[in-house]
């Protein structure tokens, strides 16, 4: 079903399921989450935060609080996009 993924200044990412109207927290950062991007090829969401990290969240594990991977960066993330 249709889902909306968000990132927020409260350091959380949330997933709204539009069919069930349920909200589940899927992401946590140590600072504001500036962006969230759906990566269809890998069935996951990538979030970028002002904690200088990119985190990768598989849709199958939404709600577990554990990213599949974390990439430490040298500065805060303002935007992210994926090709391929």
mmCIF file with all atom_site columns, C-alpha atoms in Angstrom:
data_model
loop_
_atom_site.group_PDB
_atom_site.id
_atom_site.type_symbol
_atom_site.label_atom_id
_atom_site.label_alt_id
_atom_site.label_comp_id
_atom_site.label_asym_id
_atom_site.label_entity_id
_atom_site.label_seq_id
_atom_site.pdbx_PDB_ins_code
_atom_site.Cartn_x
_atom_site.Cartn_y
_atom_site.Cartn_z
_atom_site.occupancy
_atom_site.B_iso_or_equiv
_atom_site.pdbx_formal_charge
_atom_site.auth_seq_id
_atom_site.auth_comp_id
_atom_site.auth_asym_id
_atom_site.auth_atom_id
_atom_site.pdbx_PDB_model_num
ATOM 1  C CA . UNK A 1 1  ? 0.000  0.000  0.000  1.00 0.00 ? 1  UNK A CA 1
ATOM 2  C CA . UNK A 1 2  ? 0.880  3.668  -0.213 1.00 0.00 ? 2  UNK A CA 1
ATOM 3  C CA . UNK A 1 3  ? 3.218  4.955  2.478  1.00 0.00 ? 3  UNK A CA 1
ATOM 4  C CA . UNK A 1 4  ? 4.672  8.363  3.332  1.00 0.00 ? 4  UNK A CA 1
ATOM 5  C CA . UNK A 1 5  ? 8.122  8.548  4.943  1.00 0.00 ? 5  UNK A CA 1
ATOM 6  C CA . UNK A 1 6  ? 9.133  11.650 6.873  1.00 0.00 ? 6  UNK A CA 1
ATOM 7  C CA . UNK A 1 7  ? 12.109 12.997 8.774  1.00 0.00 ? 7  UNK A CA 1
ATOM 8  C CA . UNK A 1 8  ? 11.754 15.559 11.517 1.00 0.00 ? 8  UNK A CA 1
ATOM 9  C CA . UNK A 1 9  ? 13.476 18.041 13.792 1.00 0.00 ? 9  UNK A CA 1
ATOM 10 C CA . UNK A 1 10 ? 12.537 15.784 16.718 1.00 0.00 ? 10 UNK A CA 1
ATOM 11 C CA . UNK A 1 11 ? 15.213 13.337 15.425 1.00 0.00 ? 11 UNK A CA 1
ATOM 12 C CA . UNK A 1 12 ? 12.704 10.701 14.313 1.00 0.00 ? 12 UNK A CA 1
ATOM 13 C CA . UNK A 1 13 ? 11.534 9.311  11.005 1.00 0.00 ? 13 UNK A CA 1
ATOM 14 C CA . UNK A 1 14 ? 7.952  8.165  10.731 1.00 0.00 ? 14 UNK A CA 1
ATOM 15 C CA . UNK A 1 15 ? 6.057  6.044  8.233  1.00 0.00 ? 15 UNK A CA 1
ATOM 16 C CA . UNK A 1 16 ? 2.381  6.708  7.580  1.00 0.00 ? 16 UNK A CA 1
ATOM 17 C CA . UNK A 1 17 ? 0.451  3.862  5.981  1.00 0.00 ? 17 UNK A CA 1
ATOM 18 C CA . UNK A 1 18 ? -2.291 5.623  4.021  1.00 0.00 ? 18 UNK A CA 1
ATOM 19 C CA . UNK A 1 19 ? -4.542 2.558  3.830  1.00 0.00 ? 19 UNK A CA 1
ATOM 20 C CA . UNK A 1 20 ? -4.573 1.736  7.538  1.00 0.00 ? 20 UNK A CA 1
ATOM 21 C CA . UNK A 1 21 ? -3.867 5.296  8.771  1.00 0.00 ? 21 UNK A CA 1
ATOM 22 C CA . UNK A 1 22 ? -1.229 3.804  11.109 1.00 0.00 ? 22 UNK A CA 1
ATOM 23 C CA . UNK A 1 23 ? 1.966  5.670  12.042 1.00 0.00 ? 23 UNK A CA 1
ATOM 24 C CA . UNK A 1 24 ? 5.177  3.841  12.950 1.00 0.00 ? 24 UNK A CA 1
ATOM 25 C CA . UNK A 1 25 ? 8.542  5.317  13.874 1.00 0.00 ? 25 UNK A CA 1
ATOM 26 C CA . UNK A 1 26 ? 11.174 3.776  11.604 1.00 0.00 ? 26 UNK A CA 1
ATOM 27 C CA . UNK A 1 27 ? 14.238 5.978  12.144 1.00 0.00 ? 27 UNK A CA 1
ATOM 28 C CA . UNK A 1 28 ? 16.203 7.672  14.918 1.00 0.00 ? 28 UNK A CA 1
ATOM 29 C CA . UNK A 1 29 ? 19.143 10.067 14.612 1.00 0.00 ? 29 UNK A CA 1
ATOM 30 C CA . UNK A 1 30 ? 21.136 12.049 17.195 1.00 0.00 ? 30 UNK A CA 1
ATOM 31 C CA . UNK A 1 31 ? 20.069 15.349 15.591 1.00 0.00 ? 31 UNK A CA 1
ATOM 32 C CA . UNK A 1 32 ? 17.324 16.538 13.233 1.00 0.00 ? 32 UNK A CA 1
ATOM 33 C CA . UNK A 1 33 ? 16.579 14.352 10.215 1.00 0.00 ? 33 UNK A CA 1
ATOM 34 C CA . UNK A 1 34 ? 16.803 16.714 7.272  1.00 0.00 ? 34 UNK A CA 1
ATOM 35 C CA . UNK A 1 35 ? 15.758 14.335 4.483  1.00 0.00 ? 35 UNK A CA 1
ATOM 36 C CA . UNK A 1 36 ? 14.248 10.937 3.784  1.00 0.00 ? 36 UNK A CA 1
ATOM 37 C CA . UNK A 1 37 ? 14.371 9.248  0.395  1.00 0.00 ? 37 UNK A CA 1
ATOM 38 C CA . UNK A 1 38 ? 12.753 6.022  -0.836 1.00 0.00 ? 38 UNK A CA 1
ATOM 39 C CA . UNK A 1 39 ? 15.197 3.688  -2.641 1.00 0.00 ? 39 UNK A CA 1
ATOM 40 C CA . UNK A 1 40 ? 12.914 1.410  -4.622 1.00 0.00 ? 40 UNK A CA 1
ATOM 41 C CA . UNK A 1 41 ? 15.685 -0.794 -6.022 1.00 0.00 ? 41 UNK A CA 1
ATOM 42 C CA . UNK A 1 42 ? 16.630 -1.885 -2.482 1.00 0.00 ? 42 UNK A CA 1
ATOM 43 C CA . UNK A 1 43 ? 13.214 -1.566 -0.785 1.00 0.00 ? 43 UNK A CA 1
ATOM 44 C CA . UNK A 1 44 ? 14.565 0.800  1.859  1.00 0.00 ? 44 UNK A CA 1
ATOM 45 C CA . UNK A 1 45 ? 14.544 4.391  3.010  1.00 0.00 ? 45 UNK A CA 1
ATOM 46 C CA . UNK A 1 46 ? 17.720 6.433  3.414  1.00 0.00 ? 46 UNK A CA 1
ATOM 47 C CA . UNK A 1 47 ? 17.707 9.271  5.929  1.00 0.00 ? 47 UNK A CA 1
ATOM 48 C CA . UNK A 1 48 ? 20.200 12.100 6.260  1.00 0.00 ? 48 UNK A CA 1
ATOM 49 C CA . UNK A 1 49 ? 20.626 14.020 9.457  1.00 0.00 ? 49 UNK A CA 1
ATOM 50 C CA . UNK A 1 50 ? 22.343 16.934 11.053 1.00 0.00 ? 50 UNK A CA 1
ATOM 51 C CA . UNK A 1 51 ? 24.191 14.348 13.140 1.00 0.00 ? 51 UNK A CA 1
ATOM 52 C CA . UNK A 1 52 ? 26.425 13.926 10.050 1.00 0.00 ? 52 UNK A CA 1
ATOM 53 C CA . UNK A 1 53 ? 25.095 10.477 9.150  1.00 0.00 ? 53 UNK A CA 1
ATOM 54 C CA . UNK A 1 54 ? 23.242 8.686  6.399  1.00 0.00 ? 54 UNK A CA 1
ATOM 55 C CA . UNK A 1 55 ? 21.223 5.721  7.642  1.00 0.00 ? 55 UNK A CA 1
ATOM 56 C CA . UNK A 1 56 ? 19.629 2.967  5.577  1.00 0.00 ? 56 UNK A CA 1
ATOM 57 C CA . UNK A 1 57 ? 16.330 1.485  6.813  1.00 0.00 ? 57 UNK A CA 1
ATOM 58 C CA . UNK A 1 58 ? 14.925 -1.650 5.110  1.00 0.00 ? 58 UNK A CA 1
ATOM 59 C CA . UNK A 1 59 ? 11.144 -1.478 4.835  1.00 0.00 ? 59 UNK A CA 1
ATOM 60 C CA . UNK A 1 60 ? 10.880 -5.084 6.043  1.00 0.00 ? 60 UNK A CA 1
ATOM 61 C CA . UNK A 1 61 ? 12.336 -4.063 9.413  1.00 0.00 ? 61 UNK A CA 1
ATOM 62 C CA . UNK A 1 62 ? 10.352 -0.858 9.992  1.00 0.00 ? 62 UNK A CA 1
ATOM 63 C CA . UNK A 1 63 ? 9.730  -0.385 13.680 1.00 0.00 ? 63 UNK A CA 1
ATOM 64 C CA . UNK A 1 64 ? 12.787 -2.331 14.866 1.00 0.00 ? 64 UNK A CA 1
ATOM 65 C CA . UNK A 1 65 ? 14.897 0.798  15.315 1.00 0.00 ? 65 UNK A CA 1
ATOM 66 C CA . UNK A 1 66 ? 17.979 -0.730 13.717 1.00 0.00 ? 66 UNK A CA 1
ATOM 67 C CA . UNK A 1 67 ? 19.390 0.614  10.443 1.00 0.00 ? 67 UNK A CA 1
ATOM 68 C CA . UNK A 1 68 ? 20.942 -1.814 7.962  1.00 0.00 ? 68 UNK A CA 1
ATOM 69 C CA . UNK A 1 69 ? 23.903 0.549  7.613  1.00 0.00 ? 69 UNK A CA 1
ATOM 70 C CA . UNK A 1 70 ? 25.157 3.911  8.854  1.00 0.00 ? 70 UNK A CA 1
ATOM 71 C CA . UNK A 1 71 ? 27.604 6.121  6.977  1.00 0.00 ? 71 UNK A CA 1
ATOM 72 C CA . UNK A 1 72 ? 29.478 8.758  8.988  1.00 0.00 ? 72 UNK A CA 1
ATOM 73 C CA . UNK A 1 73 ? 30.043 11.992 7.044  1.00 0.00 ? 73 UNK A CA 1
ATOM 74 C CA . UNK A 1 74 ? 32.214 15.061 7.618  1.00 0.00 ? 74 UNK A CA 1
ATOM 75 C CA . UNK A 1 75 ? 29.306 17.511 7.774  1.00 0.00 ? 75 UNK A CA 1
ATOM 76 C CA . UNK A 1 76 ? 25.539 17.767 8.212  1.00 0.00 ? 76 UNK A CA 1
ATOM 77 C CA . UNK A 1 77 ? 23.252 16.368 5.518  1.00 0.00 ? 77 UNK A CA 1
ATOM 78 C CA . UNK A 1 78 ? 20.870 18.790 3.812  1.00 0.00 ? 78 UNK A CA 1
ATOM 79 C CA . UNK A 1 79 ? 19.577 16.646 0.944  1.00 0.00 ? 79 UNK A CA 1
ATOM 80 C CA . UNK A 1 80 ? 19.993 13.197 -0.571 1.00 0.00 ? 80 UNK A CA 1
ATOM 81 C CA . UNK A 1 81 ? 18.942 11.533 -3.803 1.00 0.00 ? 81 UNK A CA 1
ATOM 82 C CA . UNK A 1 82 ? 19.618 8.116  -5.294 1.00 0.00 ? 82 UNK A CA 1
ATOM 83 C CA . UNK A 1 83 ? 20.193 6.990  -8.869 1.00 0.00 ? 83 UNK A CA 1
ATOM 84 C CA . UNK A 1 84 ? 19.765 3.360  -9.774 1.00 0.00 ? 84 UNK A CA 1
#
